[in-house]
């Protein structure tokens, strides 16, 4: 389905270091002039247990399709077969005004065709009764666009903000208050009954949709807690008689064996997040944990991070990373991995897996993408980064009036229809005969579907999280749930679970510049001896301020 992530990260999610901040986010001043008298955002914390009175009353949908494989929470359940009979979940068109809806969502890969040329958009909009006109932005640079848009106070009626981008936007809570509608009275308690798909969302996802003690967005609940996985071209390894690596020595040995510049094959893209995970570097809240004395410590300050940095720097020095990754931030690592096999191990969000397998197995029937189980390079159990935050949030532009807000919520509700409904099939697979063909295992996407469908409506909605079914990749659901149910056992515990943090503006603004400095170290443009100075700069430019906030925001049980 979706790709996160940028670090929950796919990019995801949460995809630490995946995307850069624009000029508006790297200055010391406030994001929105006039939002506050304070010269800089000091951050804040909200105890989520205190917002229960703002939340929608949960109600399961009747007649829901039972799953085939049960996920260990927070891993969702999976479906290996497609329902034989579909129902109409919504009998009336949600759009009543006929007035075009403006929306902005991310996409990774080639941009889909626009509304005038897209049979997919036209078909869904006909069912909605009111056309939605999408502005599609490159997911890899989505933060840049968000910062420019919020700074200019120029937002569409429906705006998708991936959860991993929230961490990069200084004073985001103030932007919300200035630009987006308060949805509390529309959705809290039994008011959500007008939108039954939204009422079925997990309560935990709704808790995360609260800012400034008001319910201000519709969450898109996560369909998996893992921001990153290390994927391997298992078909290429099998051809060499090589197994998936079981430890760091295995990984580095295999990497040297498969790297062959003469054949234009290299082991890796940028896999630094996974190298950190293998070394048990903390990942919660971008990399915070508690020391033995109970005080917060950031990953840059840990010996585990230093070890991971040294290992990744050697990977670069040994020439094991594809040179296009070194030369250009815009290198298409997905194509180099899944299509050409020029990269054998790729770091990406778990959502990357199924889509890449489905698309590229059509020209390469032997293609077999598989995740490498997470291991510990330092002994003991592995540490798996994870987050139960929603994939994204949909915000409604402020000042549209009650009738328009309700129309937009009805559209979001339609877009959130579950597996087994006509609405979900149209949203996910488009028009039969154009975007998909029928098979005993359900719809199979055509080439036109890959060109026109880029999760546009998915990213202005949510749905009760599930995995599958995917008839074109019948092994995917068992494979991903086997991997996920094993890895979830090692999910990192977050000391700030139950606390919604708005990190200080200085900390947010300094994160990408600091990550860029470490990238220079990794790629040999700065010596490893500079690390102490980089950490000292980080501390003085928001790090210590963030530490104080986190120390003051610990749940009572953790203090």
XYZ file of C-alpha atoms in Angstrom:
559
model
C 0.000 0.000 0.000
C 1.886 3.039 1.188
C 5.616 3.505 1.265
C 6.816 5.335 4.621
C 8.498 5.416 4.909
C 10.481 8.349 5.236
C 11.516 6.902 8.931
C 8.344 6.514 10.744
C 9.940 6.596 9.072
C 9.699 5.464 6.098
C 10.927 7.692 4.902
C 9.988 6.941 5.533
C 8.635 7.126 7.760
C 10.169 8.624 10.726
C 12.485 7.980 7.772
C 15.398 9.599 9.592
C 17.576 11.708 7.353
C 15.548 10.875 4.243
C 14.338 14.303 3.293
C 15.808 17.760 3.714
C 14.261 20.875 5.169
C 13.622 23.987 3.166
C 14.955 27.435 3.937
C 11.978 28.265 6.132
C 12.777 25.365 8.405
C 16.481 25.955 8.784
C 16.243 29.480 10.096
C 16.125 30.230 13.782
C 12.944 32.293 13.540
C 9.360 31.081 13.825
C 7.750 29.212 10.953
C 4.663 31.403 10.902
C 5.216 35.079 11.509
C 2.727 36.440 13.980
C 1.724 33.071 15.437
C 3.369 33.776 18.753
C 5.116 36.504 20.706
C 7.934 34.081 21.519
C 11.100 34.408 19.431
C 11.404 30.644 19.038
C 9.274 27.579 19.694
C 10.249 25.935 22.973
C 8.278 22.776 22.259
C 5.794 21.084 24.503
C 4.339 17.794 25.625
C 0.811 16.526 25.900
C -0.151 13.530 28.026
C -2.426 11.595 25.689
C -4.383 9.976 28.510
C -5.821 13.429 29.167
C -7.516 13.765 25.753
C -9.988 10.864 25.969
C -12.963 13.235 26.077
C -12.070 14.594 22.639
C -11.950 11.260 20.854
C -14.525 9.572 18.622
C -16.496 6.662 20.047
C -15.061 3.496 18.529
C -17.478 1.232 16.697
C -16.546 -1.780 14.587
C -18.036 -2.053 11.129
C -20.635 -4.782 10.759
C -19.904 -7.567 8.303
C -16.145 -7.022 8.275
C -14.102 -9.674 6.447
C -12.277 -12.016 8.835
C -8.479 -12.099 8.425
C -6.535 -15.186 7.322
C -3.380 -14.475 9.379
C -3.340 -12.746 12.751
C -0.713 -10.112 13.426
C 0.898 -9.673 16.836
C -0.070 -6.118 17.763
C 0.850 -3.531 16.691
C 1.294 -5.664 13.541
C -2.040 -5.716 11.668
C -3.864 -8.814 10.463
C -3.407 -10.159 6.960
C -5.586 -11.396 4.125
C -4.379 -13.947 1.596
C -7.573 -14.168 -0.451
C -9.804 -11.521 -1.928
C -13.516 -11.443 -0.933
C -15.706 -13.150 -3.505
C -18.609 -10.779 -2.887
C -18.276 -7.026 -2.498
C -20.740 -4.762 -0.692
C -21.654 -1.132 -1.143
C -20.420 0.385 2.108
C -21.785 3.853 1.296
C -25.066 4.243 -0.548
C -25.106 8.016 -1.087
C -22.497 10.110 -2.847
C -20.524 12.025 -0.215
C -19.989 15.076 -2.406
C -23.035 17.327 -2.658
C -21.732 20.735 -3.721
C -20.135 19.817 -7.031
C -17.364 22.232 -6.086
C -13.874 20.953 -6.780
C -11.813 19.874 -3.739
C -8.125 20.783 -3.691
C -5.761 18.282 -2.084
C -2.025 17.666 -1.787
C -0.469 14.247 -1.269
C 3.001 12.687 -1.690
C 4.106 10.097 -4.211
C 7.353 8.181 -4.663
C 8.435 7.484 -8.196
C 7.052 8.983 -11.418
C 4.206 11.454 -10.856
C 0.792 10.106 -11.922
C -1.235 11.808 -14.629
C -3.470 14.726 -13.656
C -7.226 14.869 -13.415
C -7.824 15.764 -17.071
C -5.889 12.749 -18.386
C -6.541 10.192 -15.617
C -9.310 7.653 -16.101
C -8.693 6.589 -12.499
C -9.253 10.023 -10.950
C -12.281 10.618 -13.138
C -13.851 7.301 -12.097
C -13.359 7.821 -8.371
C -14.479 11.441 -8.557
C -17.677 10.328 -10.304
C -18.433 8.092 -7.318
C -17.596 10.868 -4.866
C -20.001 13.251 -6.577
C -17.529 16.108 -6.178
C -14.157 16.125 -7.962
C -10.931 15.998 -5.973
C -8.047 17.662 -7.813
C -4.703 16.489 -6.461
C -1.405 18.299 -6.402
C 1.125 15.466 -6.211
C 4.500 16.247 -4.678
C 7.677 14.179 -4.687
C 7.706 12.228 -1.432
C 11.488 12.592 -1.203
C 11.253 16.395 -0.997
C 7.801 16.687 0.575
C 9.129 18.478 3.658
C 10.458 21.287 1.469
C 7.036 21.845 -0.057
C 5.273 21.638 3.309
C 7.559 24.227 4.857
C 7.118 26.617 1.941
C 3.353 26.139 1.948
C 2.917 26.579 5.679
C 5.215 29.570 5.709
C 3.159 31.206 2.946
C -0.121 30.295 4.728
C -1.355 28.866 1.443
C -2.816 25.388 1.987
C -5.272 23.227 0.020
C -8.604 22.131 1.448
C -7.197 18.692 2.253
C -3.533 18.371 3.148
C -1.733 15.101 3.807
C 1.122 15.443 6.301
C 3.089 12.199 6.759
C 3.911 11.611 10.401
C 7.649 11.551 9.741
C 7.500 15.043 8.281
C 5.891 16.454 11.448
C 9.219 15.911 13.195
C 10.904 18.234 10.701
C 8.531 21.210 10.812
C 9.396 23.776 13.516
C 6.427 25.086 15.506
C 4.029 22.747 13.768
C 1.438 23.059 16.533
C 1.262 26.801 15.897
C 0.867 26.221 12.165
C -2.078 23.933 12.882
C -3.784 26.515 15.054
C -3.423 29.188 12.390
C -4.257 27.223 9.257
C -6.397 24.175 9.938
C -9.932 23.457 11.076
C -10.764 22.259 14.580
C -12.585 18.966 13.931
C -13.378 18.161 17.560
C -17.090 18.961 17.522
C -17.532 17.184 14.191
C -15.969 13.900 15.381
C -15.803 13.549 19.164
C -17.950 11.013 20.960
C -21.025 9.858 19.069
C -20.707 12.663 16.494
C -18.404 10.348 14.525
C -21.372 8.039 13.862
C -22.083 10.190 10.794
C -18.791 8.814 9.413
C -18.856 5.056 10.211
C -15.563 4.257 8.478
C -13.794 6.819 10.656
C -15.528 5.439 13.758
C -13.838 2.085 13.120
C -10.309 3.516 13.383
C -8.193 2.420 16.377
C -8.567 4.795 19.315
C -4.785 5.011 19.604
C -4.591 6.560 16.145
C -7.157 9.217 17.088
C -5.150 10.071 20.204
C -2.228 10.992 17.975
C -4.470 13.300 15.890
C -4.830 15.768 18.784
C -2.777 18.963 18.913
C -3.250 21.947 21.205
C -5.774 19.844 23.178
C -8.130 19.696 20.193
C -8.839 17.037 17.569
C -7.543 18.676 14.391
C -6.879 15.922 11.865
C -7.995 12.537 10.591
C -5.295 9.904 11.159
C -4.308 7.271 8.641
C -3.600 4.356 11.016
C -0.345 2.547 10.443
C -0.387 -0.792 8.661
C 2.905 -1.772 10.264
C 5.131 -0.495 13.068
C 8.496 -0.757 11.320
C 9.961 2.331 9.652
C 12.814 0.484 7.999
C 13.809 -2.926 6.713
C 16.896 -4.122 4.890
C 15.759 -5.814 1.678
C 17.826 -8.269 -0.317
C 17.593 -9.440 -3.904
C 17.334 -13.032 -2.765
C 17.143 -14.245 -6.353
C 20.605 -12.771 -6.986
C 21.986 -14.253 -3.772
C 20.511 -17.666 -4.621
C 22.175 -17.556 -8.031
C 25.528 -17.088 -6.263
C 24.814 -19.784 -3.686
C 24.653 -17.172 -0.909
C 22.210 -17.137 2.001
C 20.623 -14.122 3.662
C 23.116 -12.712 6.180
C 22.589 -13.715 9.806
C 24.990 -11.230 11.411
C 27.108 -8.189 10.579
C 30.168 -10.215 9.546
C 27.978 -12.197 7.147
C 26.509 -9.011 5.704
C 29.868 -7.355 5.089
C 31.423 -10.532 3.666
C 28.540 -11.036 1.244
C 28.638 -7.336 0.345
C 32.227 -7.666 -0.812
C 31.423 -10.838 -2.737
C 28.551 -9.324 -4.705
C 30.130 -5.926 -5.413
C 31.535 -5.993 -8.938
C 31.962 -2.550 -10.548
C 32.921 -4.147 -13.869
C 29.426 -5.691 -13.994
C 27.903 -2.484 -12.563
C 26.733 -4.201 -9.354
C 27.223 -2.872 -5.836
C 26.060 -4.189 -2.493
C 24.247 -1.208 -1.000
C 22.392 2.029 -1.255
C 22.550 4.234 1.870
C 21.821 1.716 4.661
C 22.909 3.816 7.645
C 19.594 3.561 9.512
C 19.819 -0.241 9.401
C 23.483 -0.225 10.419
C 22.426 1.867 13.419
C 19.662 -0.579 14.246
C 22.071 -3.516 14.018
C 24.217 -1.733 16.609
C 21.232 -1.141 18.939
C 21.317 2.634 18.504
C 18.148 4.123 20.048
C 15.406 5.153 17.635
C 12.493 6.326 19.814
C 11.486 9.949 19.189
C 14.233 10.213 16.532
C 16.832 8.624 18.804
C 16.266 9.254 22.521
C 16.570 6.826 25.416
C 17.147 6.989 29.160
C 20.516 6.506 30.797
C 20.817 4.273 33.854
C 20.350 7.364 36.037
C 17.040 8.172 34.326
C 18.239 11.182 32.319
C 17.575 11.462 28.554
C 20.377 10.651 26.132
C 20.339 11.172 22.361
C 21.776 8.675 19.913
C 24.659 10.966 18.861
C 25.997 10.731 22.417
C 26.059 6.917 22.571
C 28.949 4.549 21.912
C 26.591 2.467 19.756
C 26.125 5.368 17.351
C 29.884 5.878 17.118
C 30.338 2.178 16.292
C 27.629 2.323 13.617
C 29.179 5.477 12.160
C 32.566 3.799 11.860
C 31.084 0.691 10.205
C 29.075 2.714 7.676
C 32.080 4.940 6.917
C 34.107 1.820 6.116
C 31.305 0.543 3.868
C 31.589 3.755 1.872
C 35.383 3.692 1.907
C 35.434 0.099 0.650
C 33.334 1.089 -2.379
C 30.339 -1.061 -1.466
C 27.731 1.686 -2.095
C 26.442 2.333 -5.618
C 28.267 5.403 -7.017
C 24.991 7.018 -8.166
C 23.992 7.236 -4.498
C 27.229 9.061 -3.781
C 26.957 11.368 -6.769
C 23.322 12.408 -6.600
C 20.705 12.740 -3.925
C 18.120 12.068 -6.642
C 19.484 8.651 -7.632
C 16.610 6.192 -8.071
C 17.753 3.472 -5.692
C 14.407 1.674 -6.001
C 14.953 1.096 -9.719
C 18.619 0.231 -9.246
C 17.588 -2.425 -6.724
C 14.311 -3.908 -7.956
C 14.616 -3.396 -11.710
C 18.261 -3.623 -12.691
C 19.810 -5.495 -9.760
C 22.606 -2.932 -9.630
C 22.062 -2.816 -5.848
C 21.724 -6.095 -3.939
C 20.750 -4.783 -0.460
C 18.402 -1.825 -0.094
C 17.090 0.004 2.955
C 13.464 1.122 2.658
C 10.122 1.229 4.392
C 8.296 -2.095 4.575
C 5.621 -0.688 2.257
C 8.188 -0.681 -0.557
C 8.300 -4.465 -0.679
C 5.019 -5.545 -2.266
C 4.774 -2.765 -4.821
C 8.308 -3.297 -6.073
C 7.834 -7.056 -6.309
C 4.541 -6.708 -8.156
C 5.823 -4.147 -10.641
C 9.166 -5.638 -11.583
C 8.366 -9.361 -11.521
C 6.442 -8.761 -14.750
C 9.730 -8.347 -16.604
C 11.792 -10.526 -14.262
C 9.812 -13.617 -13.160
C 12.734 -14.764 -10.978
C 12.650 -11.585 -8.872
C 12.487 -12.408 -5.161
C 12.674 -9.478 -2.733
C 13.029 -10.550 0.904
C 13.870 -8.724 4.155
C 16.963 -9.548 6.148
C 15.907 -10.352 9.748
C 17.254 -7.743 12.146
C 20.236 -8.952 14.196
C 22.451 -7.486 16.894
C 26.033 -6.698 15.962
C 26.954 -6.402 19.638
C 25.414 -9.556 21.112
C 22.111 -10.223 22.815
C 18.691 -9.668 21.339
C 18.282 -7.324 18.397
C 16.709 -3.908 18.828
C 14.003 -3.094 16.291
C 12.929 0.489 15.771
C 9.196 0.880 15.695
C 6.390 3.336 16.062
C 2.635 3.001 16.339
C 2.000 6.522 15.078
C -0.321 6.916 12.078
C 1.191 6.843 8.619
C -0.109 10.331 7.980
C -2.650 12.958 9.027
C -5.240 14.694 6.858
C -5.845 18.331 7.779
C -8.805 20.434 6.630
C -8.246 24.064 5.695
C -9.554 26.553 8.242
C -12.538 28.798 7.562
C -14.414 26.762 4.946
C -17.685 26.726 6.861
C -19.600 23.883 8.526
C -21.248 22.512 5.371
C -17.977 22.275 3.446
C -16.143 20.687 6.375
C -18.834 18.035 6.676
C -18.691 17.379 2.931
C -14.928 16.919 3.150
C -15.309 14.543 6.094
C -17.835 12.505 4.095
C -15.290 12.284 1.267
C -12.582 11.159 3.700
C -15.046 8.627 5.133
C -15.727 7.243 1.608
C -12.008 6.997 0.926
C -11.602 5.015 4.161
C -13.877 2.127 3.123
C -12.504 -1.313 4.112
C -11.544 -4.446 2.222
C -14.633 -6.157 0.866
C -16.348 -2.971 -0.275
C -16.908 -1.672 -3.785
C -15.464 1.655 -2.659
C -12.164 0.119 -1.508
C -11.796 -1.838 -4.736
C -12.255 1.292 -6.825
C -9.877 3.271 -4.596
C -7.156 0.609 -4.686
C -7.585 -0.959 -8.136
C -9.460 1.532 -10.301
C -11.797 0.501 -13.109
C -12.139 -3.112 -14.193
C -10.828 -3.587 -17.714
C -8.724 -0.422 -17.543
C -6.801 -0.518 -14.280
C -7.235 -4.145 -13.310
C -8.267 -7.507 -14.615
C -10.175 -10.086 -12.640
C -8.618 -13.319 -11.486
C -9.633 -16.113 -9.105
C -7.451 -14.367 -6.525
C -8.889 -10.886 -6.989
C -8.020 -7.811 -9.093
C -4.638 -7.683 -10.836
C -3.339 -4.223 -11.757
C -2.575 -3.305 -15.349
C 0.235 -1.089 -16.603
C -2.227 1.819 -16.696
C -2.876 1.340 -12.975
C 0.808 1.733 -12.167
C 0.826 4.982 -14.167
C -2.350 6.519 -12.758
C -2.794 5.132 -9.229
C -0.383 6.574 -6.659
C -2.391 6.142 -3.452
C -3.932 9.597 -3.975
C -7.179 8.871 -2.149
C -5.432 6.645 0.376
C -3.363 9.633 1.484
C -6.434 11.790 2.209
C -8.068 9.015 4.198
C -7.370 6.278 6.629
C -8.703 2.775 7.147
C -8.678 0.072 9.733
C -5.169 -1.250 9.147
C -4.803 -4.561 7.314
C -2.280 -6.209 5.007
C -3.289 -7.633 1.649
C -4.557 -9.444 -0.213
C -2.271 -9.076 -3.232
C -3.112 -11.666 -5.889
C -0.131 -10.755 -8.068
C 2.195 -11.531 -5.118
C 0.507 -14.458 -3.319
C 3.505 -15.144 -1.057
C 3.812 -11.560 0.166
C 1.229 -11.576 2.977
C 2.554 -14.768 4.627
C 6.130 -13.545 4.160
C 5.579 -10.053 5.556
C 3.552 -11.290 8.521
C 6.079 -14.011 9.326
C 8.833 -11.370 9.287
C 6.746 -8.831 11.219
C 5.534 -11.264 13.881
C 9.142 -12.279 14.521
C 10.566 -8.749 14.571
C 7.811 -7.294 16.779
C 9.184 -9.361 19.673
C 12.230 -7.073 19.697
C 10.403 -3.766 19.286
C 12.178 -0.963 21.156
C 10.337 0.300 24.220
C 9.689 4.042 24.139
C 10.099 5.737 27.553
C 7.771 8.504 26.315
C 4.945 6.226 25.185
C 1.660 8.017 25.782
C 3.217 11.485 25.437
C 2.772 13.601 22.293
C 5.900 15.686 21.921
C 6.363 18.911 20.013
C 10.136 19.189 19.930
C 11.723 22.642 20.300
C 12.026 24.596 17.047
C 15.809 24.832 17.347
C 16.099 21.065 17.734
C 13.897 20.425 14.692
C 15.650 23.003 12.548
C 19.061 21.586 13.415
C 18.342 17.905 12.828
C 18.832 17.743 9.061
C 21.899 20.043 9.070
C 23.432 17.793 11.730
C 22.546 14.659 9.794
C 24.204 16.262 6.762
C 27.398 16.748 8.792
C 27.389 13.078 9.723
C 26.794 12.207 6.060
C 29.961 14.152 5.243
C 31.800 12.032 7.810
C 30.344 8.810 6.423
C 31.347 9.660 2.877
C 34.871 10.724 3.747
C 34.418 14.460 3.268
C 35.111 15.060 6.972
C 37.310 12.978 9.307
C 35.865 10.807 12.081
C 37.766 13.039 14.494
C 35.147 15.757 13.800
C 32.367 13.763 15.487
C 32.909 15.236 18.957
C 32.715 18.774 17.558
C 29.537 17.946 15.611
C 27.912 16.567 18.766
C 28.937 19.637 20.745
C 27.376 21.892 18.081
C 24.209 19.783 18.165
C 23.963 20.150 21.946
C 24.244 23.918 21.820
C 21.858 24.270 18.860
C 18.765 22.663 20.349
C 20.014 19.366 21.771
C 20.151 20.479 25.407
C 16.808 22.266 25.047
C 15.257 19.051 23.757
C 16.828 17.060 26.591
C 15.207 19.330 29.176
C 11.813 19.008 27.508
C 12.083 15.234 27.446
C 13.241 15.071 31.074
C 10.252 17.164 32.113
C 7.821 15.183 29.952
C 8.420 11.635 31.126
C 5.258 9.760 32.103
C 4.962 9.393 35.862
C 5.705 5.675 35.679
C 9.061 6.372 34.025
C 10.208 9.089 36.442
